[in-house]
Coordinates of C-alpha atoms in Angstrom, one line a residue:
K1 CA 0.1 -0.1 0.1
G2 CA 1.4 3.0 -1.0
L3 CA 1.3 6.7 0.5
S4 CA -2.0 8.7 -0.7
T5 CA -1.7 12.2 -1.7
E6 CA -4.0 13.4 0.6
P7 CA -2.2 16.7 2.4
L8 CA -1.3 14.9 5.7
R9 CA 0.3 12.1 3.9
D10 CA 2.1 14.3 1.4
I11 CA 4.9 14.5 4.0
I12 CA 4.2 11.9 6.6
I13 CA 4.6 8.3 6.6
P14 CA 2.5 6.1 8.4
L15 CA 4.0 2.7 9.7
K16 CA 3.0 -0.1 7.8
P17 CA 3.4 -3.7 8.8
L18 CA 6.1 -5.9 6.3
G19 CA 5.3 -9.0 8.2
D20 CA 7.4 -10.8 10.2
L21 CA 11.2 -9.4 9.6
E22 CA 14.3 -10.2 11.6
S23 CA 16.0 -7.9 13.8
A24 CA 19.2 -6.2 13.0
S25 CA 21.9 -7.9 14.3
N26 CA 24.8 -5.9 15.9
A27 CA 26.9 -5.0 13.2
A28 CA 30.7 -3.7 13.1
P29 CA 30.3 -0.1 13.5
D30 CA 32.1 0.2 9.9
E31 CA 30.1 -2.1 8.3
P32 CA 26.1 -1.6 9.7
E33 CA 24.0 -4.0 8.6
R34 CA 21.9 -3.5 5.2
F35 CA 18.4 -4.2 4.2
T36 CA 16.9 -4.2 0.8
E37 CA 13.3 -3.5 -0.3
A38 CA 11.4 -2.8 -3.6
G39 CA 15.1 -2.4 -5.3
L40 CA 16.2 -0.1 -2.7
S41 CA 18.9 -0.7 0.1
G42 CA 19.4 1.2 2.7
S43 CA 21.2 1.1 6.7
I44 CA 20.5 2.5 10.5
I45 CA 23.1 5.0 10.7
R46 CA 22.1 6.1 14.5
V47 CA 19.2 4.9 17.1
W48 CA 19.1 6.7 20.4
S49 CA 18.8 5.0 23.5
E50 CA 14.9 6.2 25.0
F51 CA 16.5 8.6 27.7
S52 CA 19.4 10.0 26.0
D53 CA 20.2 13.7 25.6
E54 CA 19.5 13.2 21.8
A55 CA 16.0 11.4 22.3
L56 CA 14.6 13.9 24.9
T57 CA 15.9 17.2 23.0
P58 CA 13.3 18.5 20.3
I59 CA 14.0 20.4 17.0
T60 CA 12.0 23.1 15.4
L61 CA 11.2 23.1 11.9
H62 CA 9.1 25.2 9.4
D63 CA 6.5 24.8 6.6
E64 CA 6.7 27.0 3.4
Q65 CA 4.6 29.6 5.4
K66 CA 7.2 29.7 8.3
R67 CA 4.5 27.9 10.7
P68 CA 6.8 25.8 13.1
I69 CA 6.5 22.2 14.5
K70 CA 8.4 20.5 17.1
C71 CA 9.9 17.0 16.6
F72 CA 11.9 14.4 17.9
I73 CA 14.6 12.8 16.0
Q74 CA 13.9 9.0 16.1
Q75 CA 16.7 7.7 14.1
E76 CA 18.8 8.4 11.0
V77 CA 19.0 6.0 8.0
E78 CA 20.8 5.7 4.6
I79 CA 19.4 5.1 1.6
E80 CA 21.3 4.4 -1.6
G81 CA 24.3 6.6 -0.3
Q82 CA 21.5 9.1 1.0
E83 CA 21.0 10.4 4.9
Y84 CA 17.6 10.7 5.9
V85 CA 16.3 12.0 9.2
V86 CA 13.3 10.0 10.7
L87 CA 11.1 12.7 12.8
L88 CA 8.4 12.4 15.1
P89 CA 5.8 15.4 16.0
A90 CA 5.7 16.0 19.7
D91 CA 2.3 17.1 19.3
T92 CA -0.4 14.6 18.2
P93 CA -1.3 14.7 14.2
V94 CA -4.8 15.2 13.3
K95 CA -6.8 15.5 10.0
L96 CA -10.1 16.8 9.2
F97 CA -12.6 15.2 7.8
V98 CA -16.6 15.8 6.7
W99 CA -19.5 13.5 6.2
R100 CA -20.8 13.7 2.2
E101 CA -22.8 11.8 0.4
V102 CA -21.2 9.9 -2.5
A103 CA -21.9 7.5 -4.8
N104 CA -21.0 4.0 -4.6
G105 CA -19.9 1.3 -7.6
D106 CA -23.7 0.9 -8.1
G107 CA -24.5 4.3 -8.5
E108 CA -26.3 4.4 -5.1
L109 CA -25.4 7.5 -2.9
E110 CA -24.0 6.7 0.8
E111 CA -22.1 8.8 3.4
D112 CA -18.6 8.7 3.4
L113 CA -15.8 10.8 5.4
I114 CA -13.7 12.6 3.0
P115 CA -10.7 14.4 3.8
V116 CA -10.8 18.1 3.8
E117 CA -8.1 19.5 1.7
D118 CA -8.6 22.9 0.7
E119 CA -6.2 25.3 2.3
A120 CA -9.0 27.9 2.6
M121 CA -11.5 25.6 3.9
I122 CA -9.1 24.6 6.8
E123 CA -8.4 28.0 7.6
T124 CA -12.2 28.7 7.9
L125 CA -12.9 25.6 10.1
F126 CA -9.6 26.1 12.2
P127 CA -11.2 28.4 14.8
V128 CA -14.5 26.3 14.7
A129 CA -12.8 23.2 15.6
R130 CA -10.2 25.1 17.8
A131 CA -12.9 26.3 20.2
V132 CA -14.6 22.6 20.1
L133 CA -11.3 21.1 21.4
E134 CA -10.6 24.1 24.3
E135 CA -13.8 22.8 25.9
E136 CA -12.2 18.9 26.1
N137 CA -9.2 20.4 27.3
L138 CA -6.7 20.4 24.2
V139 CA -5.0 23.0 22.0
L140 CA -5.3 22.6 18.1
Q141 CA -2.7 23.9 16.5
R142 CA -1.9 25.3 13.0
S143 CA 1.5 23.5 12.7
G144 CA 3.9 23.5 10.0
F145 CA 3.1 20.5 7.5
V146 CA 0.0 19.0 9.5
L147 CA -2.4 20.1 11.9
T148 CA -1.5 19.2 15.5
I149 CA -3.3 18.7 19.2
K150 CA -1.4 19.7 22.2
G151 CA -3.0 17.7 25.1
F152 CA -3.7 14.2 26.5
L153 CA -5.7 12.0 24.1
P154 CA -6.5 9.1 26.5
D155 CA -7.3 5.9 25.0
D156 CA -10.6 4.0 25.9
D157 CA -9.0 1.6 28.3
D158 CA -7.1 5.4 30.4
E159 CA -10.0 7.1 30.8
D160 CA -8.8 7.4 34.8
E161 CA -6.0 8.7 33.8
D162 CA -5.1 12.5 35.2
D163 CA -1.7 13.0 33.4
D164 CA -1.7 15.9 30.9
Y165 CA 0.8 15.3 28.3
E166 CA 2.1 18.8 27.5
G167 CA 4.8 18.1 24.9
D168 CA 7.9 18.0 26.8
E169 CA 8.7 14.3 26.4
P170 CA 8.6 12.3 23.3
P171 CA 5.1 10.4 23.0
D172 CA 5.1 7.2 24.1
Y173 CA 3.9 4.5 21.1
E174 CA 3.5 1.2 21.2
V175 CA 3.1 -1.3 18.6
E176 CA 0.3 -4.0 19.0
D177 CA 0.3 -7.5 18.1
A178 CA -2.9 -8.5 17.1
D179 CA -2.2 -12.0 16.8
A180 CA -0.9 -12.2 20.4
D181 CA -4.2 -11.9 22.1
G182 CA -6.6 -12.9 18.9
A183 CA -7.5 -10.8 16.4
A184 CA -8.2 -6.6 17.5
E185 CA -11.7 -5.6 17.9
D186 CA -12.8 -2.5 16.2
E187 CA -13.6 0.2 18.4
E188 CA -17.0 2.4 18.2
E189 CA -15.0 5.3 18.3
D190 CA -12.3 4.4 15.5
D191 CA -13.0 5.3 11.9
E192 CA -11.1 4.4 8.6
D193 CA -10.0 6.6 5.5
D194 CA -10.6 5.3 2.3
D195 CA -6.6 4.2 2.2
G196 CA -7.5 1.9 5.4
E197 CA -5.6 3.8 8.1
E198 CA -7.3 3.1 11.5
L199 CA -8.1 6.8 13.1
Q200 CA -9.7 7.8 16.8
L201 CA -12.0 10.0 16.2
V202 CA -11.7 13.2 18.7
T203 CA -14.3 15.0 18.5
T204 CA -17.1 16.3 15.8
F205 CA -18.5 19.5 15.1
F206 CA -20.8 21.2 13.0
H207 CA -20.3 23.9 10.2
D208 CA -22.7 25.4 7.4
A209 CA -24.8 22.7 8.2
N210 CA -22.1 20.1 7.2
E211 CA -20.7 17.7 10.3
Y212 CA -17.0 17.6 10.6
N213 CA -14.9 14.7 12.4
I214 CA -11.3 15.9 13.9
C215 CA -9.3 12.4 14.0
A216 CA -6.2 11.3 15.1
P217 CA -4.0 8.0 13.7
L218 CA -3.8 5.6 15.4
E219 CA -0.6 4.9 14.3
P220 CA 2.8 6.7 14.8
L221 CA 3.4 9.4 11.8
F222 CA 7.0 10.4 10.6
L223 CA 8.5 13.5 8.9
I224 CA 10.9 12.5 6.8
G225 CA 14.0 14.7 6.2
R226 CA 16.8 14.8 3.8
K227 CA 19.8 15.9 4.9
K228 CA 21.6 18.6 2.9
K229 CA 25.0 18.4 4.4
Y230 CA 26.7 15.7 7.0
L231 CA 27.9 18.0 9.9
T232 CA 28.7 15.6 12.4
K233 CA 32.3 13.9 11.5
D234 CA 32.6 12.1 14.8
R235 CA 29.8 10.6 15.6
G236 CA 30.8 9.4 19.0
Q237 CA 31.2 12.9 20.4
E238 CA 29.5 14.4 23.5
F239 CA 26.3 15.7 22.9
S240 CA 26.0 19.1 21.9
L241 CA 23.0 21.6 21.9
A242 CA 24.2 24.1 19.6
R243 CA 25.7 21.7 17.2
W244 CA 22.5 19.8 17.6
Q245 CA 20.1 22.3 16.8
N246 CA 22.5 23.2 14.0
E247 CA 22.7 19.8 12.2
Y248 CA 18.8 19.3 12.5
S249 CA 17.7 22.8 11.3
D250 CA 15.1 24.2 8.3
A251 CA 18.8 25.1 6.6
N252 CA 20.2 21.4 6.7
L253 CA 16.7 19.2 6.2
D254 CA 14.1 19.1 3.3
I255 CA 11.0 17.6 3.9
L256 CA 10.2 15.0 1.3
T257 CA 7.9 15.3 -1.1
A258 CA 4.9 13.0 -1.7
D259 CA 6.7 11.5 -4.7
E260 CA 9.8 11.1 -2.7
L261 CA 8.3 9.1 0.0
Q262 CA 6.2 6.9 -2.4
H263 CA 9.6 5.9 -3.7
L264 CA 11.2 5.4 -0.7
D265 CA 8.6 3.9 1.3
P266 CA 9.0 0.1 1.3
I267 CA 12.8 0.7 2.0
L268 CA 12.0 3.4 4.7
T269 CA 9.0 1.2 6.7
R270 CA 11.7 -1.6 6.8
L271 CA 14.2 0.2 8.4
L272 CA 12.0 1.8 11.2
L273 CA 10.5 -1.9 11.7
N274 CA 14.3 -2.5 12.5
G275 CA 15.4 0.4 14.1
V276 CA 13.0 2.3 16.2
F277 CA 10.4 -0.7 16.9
K278 CA 13.2 -3.1 17.0
L279 CA 16.5 -2.0 18.7
P280 CA 17.0 -0.1 21.8
D281 CA 20.3 1.2 20.3
I282 CA 22.4 0.7 17.5
P283 CA 26.7 1.0 17.2
V284 CA 27.3 4.4 16.2
P285 CA 29.6 4.1 13.2
Q286 CA 32.8 6.5 13.7

């Protein structure tokens, strides 16, 4: 399943399972293990320990409209000689959907959930959606590249939790194994978009007689940045905030386009599954 051309998916890659993959071995620092997928090969350069300075220090990037988004760096990978950075938004990415009647294959009208893609319409809906979310102690943000929500989105099993997430630490995502305890059952409040992506319904509101949904993807979503220069020569040196903010800045990172993501999607997904979600740490190439 490739990436769609929806605005959110244009620059954000969802984690998609590729089946059972072998964990990357602790390869020698000068020879990191290489993976091949869809004719492309790549390797994992760096994955940081959960509580390291690198893992806990966010960076701020901006889109073409100069809107900021705060991200945590999950890992660095190399694909066909080019280095990329996997970025996890610090706050929760969300999508806007509208319920519309559309014709099915038989020509009959049925209601369907359609993503809101028009920028002008998003601007119109934004203050309405923000006001609705404020009633639930959530803050809708016009972040760079994608809408985000600051605040704690409780799972159905965590309704009694009192801790609010303020974006000061990386979100803690877990990859569920549906086969471990039987097939996972669909929750009543979960929706699914046209590409089969599972979504959590955050809230519903109305505007001009239309019903809109604000939904958050259940799987983690990543921005992928292409590095222009490799500024860190000695990857084993101690953490430096100034160097970190210089290397991972707007001046040194290009967020991938939809076409670029679609081309790299299979190998990126494999590297993610064998890096962020498989190993606590990767030997640092010297």
